[in-house]
């Protein structure tokens, strides 16, 4: 039969008459004891050997024990000092003997308490006498200590017990395994046992030659850690963006695209934002220096937008009582929201005429001069979406958002009426954090005002909402600092460790 | 959003609900959309609300809203006014600030709280509607300290007047508030703290606004009042004047002030405003009307309502609604003069919805079928990103804003010229003229990036303590100035990648670029080129389907070392559109 080489070696070294210890076998076949143990158990499984287990006591010196083995037991040292002082003739003062012995506490106490017990002499009111017949070389405890120190075995159980009581030795139990050939093992040995070749790496050659059929595969430690691998990975915010896009496309939304640098006209004026609105001042936005202004705006659209700002729309509409200047509207800036795309699509400037019913979205960057912190950067992804249909109501708006947010596990949306220059009614959306249960703002929504829609040429109702993708991601994944993931200060380890979003 | 400090005891007194606990008040306020943000040191509520309801900038306004909310008051209220004794003459005013309005208020009982509230209201109105006093500024004076010029009886009943006019910057002197020296307006702008604060407002004025009575100049709008007419808790009669750039705006601000004083039991008296060509009687308490179709109320809220329900809801919102018409039921809705936010009938519908309680509406999913889909660019970008990730790249996301140093200098190129600082090299990828940000807030963000490779090299720079290899890629935005486009900025999606590892080489980068191109079935050629960011002889143009769209190479050691990176870096960048 063919067996792995280590099993062959163990089988050949084992005896059918007398169990051989693993340690002996390991020494005999020059392999590590753990290899021999493993082989022995496999041979036992095959019925070729018996593995016999015995419990054995192992005695080991403690630190104190090793110290006394070298310097002598304290009571012996005391006795020897007493003899030198002549205490075998007449009692000597205890202090003198102790001083001569070189013993120090706590060894002094140990010496005194064992001195009389072991017959080295007696102590009487501060004087010490020595028994001239006592013989330290026959002190069973000292002998046992010396034997153990030399690696020998002590048969004197009383002495061992005494040493253990004095904490000079520690006694441990261990299992000792021995191997004994079975009859089947003997039979196989007689028939002849061959070592099979052991294989580390399976090679193409072995597959081609058929060599693998006779190969014995070395066991790996399959529980051991493998080397680190850094996989290619989609950025966590991009993953979140893909997820949102998938949900919106599933809900019937078409994607929008358009310029990051745009005229204020599309960013603000088309949204019925008055030109003297505080959010339009320099400090909230990124105005461009070069180029500074857009060349062309559609004349008729500009005229309609200006009229809405000045006069409002409808028979008894009111305008803003704010200045309006086309030149101001031409100024270029980084878009503060992607609602500029909505303005372009609704007005038809984006190239296609949008007719009701329609749903549109984008998940794209917007730019805002905000205070930088864990949740705010100068650039963020805005989820922008809108629905155009005849007669949309606040109930439709609520129903749409409930559906959208429920896709991300956020239910129980609350709608807080709010104010927004280009929507009426307007609502802030609040949702419960899936983990903390805290009520947090998760978006802004509303139905576009007639003063926005009429100049853009839209006759149906349009409801819209916006929200930062980062905020949704934080809600869904619980990650806390946007600065770790977005921008050149990102931490590669954080990105590598980030859990996938799905 | 505006925040006002309100004494809860005042709120209880003014609403007549002294039984309300602080917590009950907070809940009621939340119902109005007014959020409790905490307490001041004096135990006042800090209340935050939306910027449309500027009539709620004072305790009196909030108390009024609460009384409607409780149903204690219904419909439109307009205070009675006594006929005018005073006139504001408008003469030779600065062109930049042509408008003025005002009111006289008598029987005022100002304790410290009431005076604080009035001053706060004035400040909040300045900050909001007044656009930091540029559009409208309020001056409130102790009427007892004014000596009106007598008006002859030929012009009507006997009366007195003050004059709003314009003077040379050093044309007269007065003693401003918080001061004890006579100063000219020009001196106030440079020598008085309040003057310094508002000097910008008058930057382009040749002549400065001034208000006179019989004694002389007593106010320098929009900057500061004179000390003579300062209002104190002893003041019993007030003269309120407002100047600004828009008559409607200052008239609304004036109405809000008058309503607040009326709520404290004062009596409002008209003032004549005599412009050269017209005469106005102010304050303007005229009630505005809107025609609101019943059908629009129902479609916008998504519920069926009876006409008397609509009328009831309108009255609870502080409006009056009168049903009109037969087949097409419409309401004539009256809006009180302190409301500045009602521009269109939809604003009335919103008020009705709030009174109804939006949270009582049952959500429904709109029964409208549409087809969803993504743009081609978006799909292409996603596919290219997936391929890069399959090639082992870690996908990154960097800012689109950057600065000249990172984008150009540290990559050894210069904008537009394509020349490296030492003068060598041809036109280089990334070296286009950048779109620049006006008056940037931070020197880190002054331009839009013209290419993405510098962002990736910066990420390498900031992650030298992280394990290698660092194979990074980004598909993102890049832009440059281009007059031929609509906005003057050509925007594009760019694909950039770097391999940073102890054995990074041109070949590694090329192998991956080739694999990417192969996936998209486009033809890749890499003719040798020179680019200052890369090692000479180890750089090539990325030519896809015959078009030069980018660059590939081993990054120049000077760039690597300048970014404190200690391993070689190879990389490439090209336009995403080339993969179409």
PDB file of N, CA and C in Angstrom, chain A residues 249-305:
ATOM      1  N   UNK A 249     -34.732  55.301 -11.950  1.00  0.00           N
ATOM      2  CA  UNK A 249     -35.079  54.764 -13.264  1.00  0.00           C
ATOM      3  C   UNK A 249     -36.228  53.756 -13.108  1.00  0.00           C
ATOM      4  N   UNK A 250     -36.149  52.973 -12.048  1.00  0.00           N
ATOM      5  CA  UNK A 250     -37.220  52.015 -11.785  1.00  0.00           C
ATOM      6  C   UNK A 250     -38.559  52.690 -11.540  1.00  0.00           C
ATOM      7  N   UNK A 251     -38.517  53.916 -11.020  1.00  0.00           N
ATOM      8  CA  UNK A 251     -39.755  54.650 -10.769  1.00  0.00           C
ATOM      9  C   UNK A 251     -40.184  55.466 -11.984  1.00  0.00           C
ATOM     10  N   UNK A 252     -39.478  55.288 -13.115  1.00  0.00           N
ATOM     11  CA  UNK A 252     -39.911  55.951 -14.348  1.00  0.00           C
ATOM     12  C   UNK A 252     -39.271  57.305 -14.598  1.00  0.00           C
ATOM     13  N   UNK A 253     -38.149  57.588 -13.938  1.00  0.00           N
ATOM     14  CA  UNK A 253     -37.484  58.884 -14.116  1.00  0.00           C
ATOM     15  C   UNK A 253     -36.420  58.812 -15.219  1.00  0.00           C
ATOM     16  N   UNK A 254     -36.355  59.859 -16.040  1.00  0.00           N
ATOM     17  CA  UNK A 254     -35.346  60.013 -17.082  1.00  0.00           C
ATOM     18  C   UNK A 254     -34.222  60.904 -16.549  1.00  0.00           C
ATOM     19  N   UNK A 255     -32.996  60.577 -16.932  1.00  0.00           N
ATOM     20  CA  UNK A 255     -31.865  61.346 -16.411  1.00  0.00           C
ATOM     21  C   UNK A 255     -31.636  62.636 -17.203  1.00  0.00           C
ATOM     22  N   UNK A 256     -31.230  63.695 -16.496  1.00  0.00           N
ATOM     23  CA  UNK A 256     -30.888  64.971 -17.139  1.00  0.00           C
ATOM     24  C   UNK A 256     -29.369  65.148 -17.103  1.00  0.00           C
ATOM     25  N   UNK A 257     -28.852  65.971 -18.028  1.00  0.00           N
ATOM     26  CA  UNK A 257     -27.443  66.361 -17.940  1.00  0.00           C
ATOM     27  C   UNK A 257     -27.304  67.799 -18.426  1.00  0.00           C
ATOM     28  N   UNK A 258     -26.250  68.440 -17.986  1.00  0.00           N
ATOM     29  CA  UNK A 258     -26.063  69.825 -18.405  1.00  0.00           C
ATOM     30  C   UNK A 258     -24.895  70.457 -17.679  1.00  0.00           C
ATOM     31  N   UNK A 259     -24.653  71.728 -17.975  1.00  0.00           N
ATOM     32  CA  UNK A 259     -23.401  72.365 -17.542  1.00  0.00           C
ATOM     33  C   UNK A 259     -23.276  72.611 -16.040  1.00  0.00           C
ATOM     34  N   UNK A 260     -22.041  72.435 -15.558  1.00  0.00           N
ATOM     35  CA  UNK A 260     -21.717  72.774 -14.166  1.00  0.00           C
ATOM     36  C   UNK A 260     -21.553  74.290 -14.032  1.00  0.00           C
ATOM     37  N   UNK A 261     -20.907  74.866 -15.034  1.00  0.00           N
ATOM     38  CA  UNK A 261     -20.796  76.323 -15.073  1.00  0.00           C
ATOM     39  C   UNK A 261     -22.003  76.822 -15.858  1.00  0.00           C
ATOM     40  N   UNK A 262     -22.811  77.654 -15.231  1.00  0.00           N
ATOM     41  CA  UNK A 262     -24.010  78.090 -15.932  1.00  0.00           C
ATOM     42  C   UNK A 262     -24.317  79.548 -15.609  1.00  0.00           C
ATOM     43  N   UNK A 263     -25.191  80.123 -16.427  1.00  0.00           N
ATOM     44  CA  UNK A 263     -25.597  81.500 -16.184  1.00  0.00           C
ATOM     45  C   UNK A 263     -26.522  81.537 -14.973  1.00  0.00           C
ATOM     46  N   UNK A 264     -26.412  82.599 -14.199  1.00  0.00           N
ATOM     47  CA  UNK A 264     -27.318  82.790 -13.077  1.00  0.00           C
ATOM     48  C   UNK A 264     -28.769  82.733 -13.537  1.00  0.00           C
ATOM     49  N   UNK A 265     -28.973  83.096 -14.784  1.00  0.00           N
ATOM     50  CA  UNK A 265     -30.326  83.054 -15.342  1.00  0.00           C
ATOM     51  C   UNK A 265     -30.959  81.686 -15.138  1.00  0.00           C
ATOM     52  N   UNK A 266     -30.208  80.616 -15.448  1.00  0.00           N
ATOM     53  CA  UNK A 266     -30.757  79.262 -15.288  1.00  0.00           C
ATOM     54  C   UNK A 266     -30.672  78.768 -13.842  1.00  0.00           C
ATOM     55  N   UNK A 267     -29.642  79.281 -13.153  1.00  0.00           N
ATOM     56  CA  UNK A 267     -29.465  78.812 -11.771  1.00  0.00           C
ATOM     57  C   UNK A 267     -30.498  79.468 -10.855  1.00  0.00           C
ATOM     58  N   UNK A 268     -30.822  80.728 -11.103  1.00  0.00           N
ATOM     59  CA  UNK A 268     -31.665  81.469 -10.162  1.00  0.00           C
ATOM     60  C   UNK A 268     -32.876  82.166 -10.781  1.00  0.00           C
ATOM     61  N   UNK A 269     -32.641  82.951 -11.831  1.00  0.00           N
ATOM     62  CA  UNK A 269     -33.736  83.767 -12.350  1.00  0.00           C
ATOM     63  C   UNK A 269     -34.897  82.920 -12.857  1.00  0.00           C
ATOM     64  N   UNK A 270     -34.576  81.829 -13.565  1.00  0.00           N
ATOM     65  CA  UNK A 270     -35.636  80.954 -14.065  1.00  0.00           C
ATOM     66  C   UNK A 270     -36.391  80.284 -12.916  1.00  0.00           C
ATOM     67  N   UNK A 271     -35.786  80.269 -11.738  1.00  0.00           N
ATOM     68  CA  UNK A 271     -36.448  79.668 -10.571  1.00  0.00           C
ATOM     69  C   UNK A 271     -37.168  80.723  -9.743  1.00  0.00           C
ATOM     70  N   UNK A 272     -37.384  81.896 -10.329  1.00  0.00           N
ATOM     71  CA  UNK A 272     -38.105  82.945  -9.622  1.00  0.00           C
ATOM     72  C   UNK A 272     -37.411  83.318  -8.316  1.00  0.00           C
ATOM     73  N   UNK A 273     -36.075  83.295  -8.373  1.00  0.00           N
ATOM     74  CA  UNK A 273     -35.307  83.781  -7.218  1.00  0.00           C
ATOM     75  C   UNK A 273     -35.043  85.259  -7.472  1.00  0.00           C
ATOM     76  N   UNK A 274     -35.526  86.157  -6.587  1.00  0.00           N
ATOM     77  CA  UNK A 274     -35.304  87.587  -6.812  1.00  0.00           C
ATOM     78  C   UNK A 274     -33.814  87.895  -6.859  1.00  0.00           C
ATOM     79  N   UNK A 275     -33.454  88.868  -7.649  1.00  0.00           N
ATOM     80  CA  UNK A 275     -32.022  89.164  -7.810  1.00  0.00           C
ATOM     81  C   UNK A 275     -31.397  89.732  -6.543  1.00  0.00           C
ATOM     82  N   UNK A 276     -32.224  90.275  -5.640  1.00  0.00           N
ATOM     83  CA  UNK A 276     -31.632  90.752  -4.381  1.00  0.00           C
ATOM     84  C   UNK A 276     -31.851  89.746  -3.245  1.00  0.00           C
ATOM     85  N   UNK A 277     -32.129  88.480  -3.598  1.00  0.00           N
ATOM     86  CA  UNK A 277     -32.271  87.441  -2.563  1.00  0.00           C
ATOM     87  C   UNK A 277     -30.921  87.255  -1.864  1.00  0.00           C
ATOM     88  N   UNK A 278     -30.948  87.141  -0.524  1.00  0.00           N
ATOM     89  CA  UNK A 278     -29.674  87.019   0.207  1.00  0.00           C
ATOM     90  C   UNK A 278     -28.796  85.860  -0.297  1.00  0.00           C
ATOM     91  N   UNK A 279     -29.407  84.770  -0.761  1.00  0.00           N
ATOM     92  CA  UNK A 279     -28.607  83.622  -1.202  1.00  0.00           C
ATOM     93  C   UNK A 279     -27.877  83.906  -2.508  1.00  0.00           C
ATOM     94  N   UNK A 280     -28.217  85.021  -3.167  1.00  0.00           N
ATOM     95  CA  UNK A 280     -27.551  85.323  -4.427  1.00  0.00           C
ATOM     96  C   UNK A 280     -26.374  86.255  -4.240  1.00  0.00           C
ATOM     97  N   UNK A 281     -26.013  86.552  -3.013  1.00  0.00           N
ATOM     98  CA  UNK A 281     -24.862  87.433  -2.842  1.00  0.00           C
ATOM     99  C   UNK A 281     -23.568  86.662  -3.086  1.00  0.00           C
ATOM    100  N   UNK A 282     -22.514  87.409  -3.190  1.00  0.00           N
ATOM    101  CA  UNK A 282     -21.235  86.827  -3.577  1.00  0.00           C
ATOM    102  C   UNK A 282     -20.789  85.679  -2.665  1.00  0.00           C
ATOM    103  N   UNK A 283     -21.060  85.800  -1.381  1.00  0.00           N
ATOM    104  CA  UNK A 283     -20.431  84.891  -0.435  1.00  0.00           C
ATOM    105  C   UNK A 283     -21.000  83.488  -0.425  1.00  0.00           C
ATOM    106  N   UNK A 284     -22.182  83.310  -0.960  1.00  0.00           N
ATOM    107  CA  UNK A 284     -22.752  81.967  -0.952  1.00  0.00           C
ATOM    108  C   UNK A 284     -22.436  81.188  -2.210  1.00  0.00           C
ATOM    109  N   UNK A 285     -21.917  81.885  -3.214  1.00  0.00           N
ATOM    110  CA  UNK A 285     -21.793  81.203  -4.499  1.00  0.00           C
ATOM    111  C   UNK A 285     -20.377  81.325  -5.050  1.00  0.00           C
ATOM    112  N   UNK A 286     -20.100  80.552  -6.085  1.00  0.00           N
ATOM    113  CA  UNK A 286     -18.815  80.624  -6.754  1.00  0.00           C
ATOM    114  C   UNK A 286     -19.015  81.287  -8.111  1.00  0.00           C
ATOM    115  N   UNK A 287     -18.871  82.594  -8.144  1.00  0.00           N
ATOM    116  CA  UNK A 287     -18.980  83.314  -9.415  1.00  0.00           C
ATOM    117  C   UNK A 287     -17.695  83.100 -10.202  1.00  0.00           C
ATOM    118  N   UNK A 288     -17.817  83.142 -11.532  1.00  0.00           N
ATOM    119  CA  UNK A 288     -16.625  82.969 -12.345  1.00  0.00           C
ATOM    120  C   UNK A 288     -16.018  84.312 -12.728  1.00  0.00           C
ATOM    121  N   UNK A 289     -14.701  84.336 -12.740  1.00  0.00           N
ATOM    122  CA  UNK A 289     -13.994  85.533 -13.155  1.00  0.00           C
ATOM    123  C   UNK A 289     -13.718  85.450 -14.656  1.00  0.00           C
ATOM    124  N   UNK A 290     -13.359  84.246 -15.105  1.00  0.00           N
ATOM    125  CA  UNK A 290     -13.026  84.032 -16.515  1.00  0.00           C
ATOM    126  C   UNK A 290     -13.532  82.651 -16.927  1.00  0.00           C
ATOM    127  N   UNK A 291     -14.491  82.552 -17.813  1.00  0.00           N
ATOM    128  CA  UNK A 291     -15.281  83.632 -18.414  1.00  0.00           C
ATOM    129  C   UNK A 291     -16.277  84.195 -17.411  1.00  0.00           C
ATOM    130  N   UNK A 292     -16.717  85.415 -17.644  1.00  0.00           N
ATOM    131  CA  UNK A 292     -17.520  86.097 -16.648  1.00  0.00           C
ATOM    132  C   UNK A 292     -19.013  86.019 -16.936  1.00  0.00           C
ATOM    133  N   UNK A 293     -19.365  86.066 -18.238  1.00  0.00           N
ATOM    134  CA  UNK A 293     -20.795  86.125 -18.584  1.00  0.00           C
ATOM    135  C   UNK A 293     -21.109  85.229 -19.766  1.00  0.00           C
ATOM    136  N   UNK A 294     -22.340  84.773 -19.803  1.00  0.00           N
ATOM    137  CA  UNK A 294     -22.783  83.994 -20.950  1.00  0.00           C
ATOM    138  C   UNK A 294     -23.089  84.967 -22.086  1.00  0.00           C
ATOM    139  N   UNK A 295     -22.798  84.549 -23.334  1.00  0.00           N
ATOM    140  CA  UNK A 295     -23.021  85.450 -24.466  1.00  0.00           C
ATOM    141  C   UNK A 295     -24.499  85.575 -24.800  1.00  0.00           C
ATOM    142  N   UNK A 296     -25.126  84.425 -24.912  1.00  0.00           N
ATOM    143  CA  UNK A 296     -26.481  84.408 -25.465  1.00  0.00           C
ATOM    144  C   UNK A 296     -27.471  83.825 -24.475  1.00  0.00           C
ATOM    145  N   UNK A 297     -28.580  84.512 -24.299  1.00  0.00           N
ATOM    146  CA  UNK A 297     -29.719  83.928 -23.597  1.00  0.00           C
ATOM    147  C   UNK A 297     -30.906  84.037 -24.543  1.00  0.00           C
ATOM    148  N   UNK A 298     -31.824  83.071 -24.511  1.00  0.00           N
ATOM    149  CA  UNK A 298     -32.974  83.145 -25.430  1.00  0.00           C
ATOM    150  C   UNK A 298     -33.824  84.384 -25.095  1.00  0.00           C
ATOM    151  N   UNK A 299     -33.926  85.265 -26.061  1.00  0.00           N
ATOM    152  CA  UNK A 299     -34.544  86.572 -25.830  1.00  0.00           C
ATOM    153  C   UNK A 299     -35.949  86.481 -25.243  1.00  0.00           C
ATOM    154  N   UNK A 300     -36.795  85.648 -25.898  1.00  0.00           N
ATOM    155  CA  UNK A 300     -38.193  85.598 -25.462  1.00  0.00           C
ATOM    156  C   UNK A 300     -38.303  85.018 -24.048  1.00  0.00           C
ATOM    157  N   UNK A 301     -37.428  84.058 -23.744  1.00  0.00           N
ATOM    158  CA  UNK A 301     -37.444  83.458 -22.404  1.00  0.00           C
ATOM    159  C   UNK A 301     -37.036  84.501 -21.363  1.00  0.00           C
ATOM    160  N   UNK A 302     -35.984  85.269 -21.685  1.00  0.00           N
ATOM    161  CA  UNK A 302     -35.527  86.315 -20.776  1.00  0.00           C
ATOM    162  C   UNK A 302     -36.667  87.299 -20.507  1.00  0.00           C
ATOM    163  N   UNK A 303     -37.368  87.647 -21.573  1.00  0.00           N
ATOM    164  CA  UNK A 303     -38.447  88.625 -21.441  1.00  0.00           C
ATOM    165  C   UNK A 303     -39.552  88.081 -20.524  1.00  0.00           C
ATOM    166  N   UNK A 304     -39.917  86.826 -20.713  1.00  0.00           N
ATOM    167  CA  UNK A 304     -40.993  86.243 -19.888  1.00  0.00           C
ATOM    168  C   UNK A 304     -40.566  86.118 -18.419  1.00  0.00           C
ATOM    169  N   UNK A 305     -39.312  85.731 -18.225  1.00  0.00           N
ATOM    170  CA  UNK A 305     -38.817  85.575 -16.853  1.00  0.00           C
ATOM    171  C   UNK A 305     -38.785  86.949 -16.158  1.00  0.00           C
TER     172      UNK A 305
END
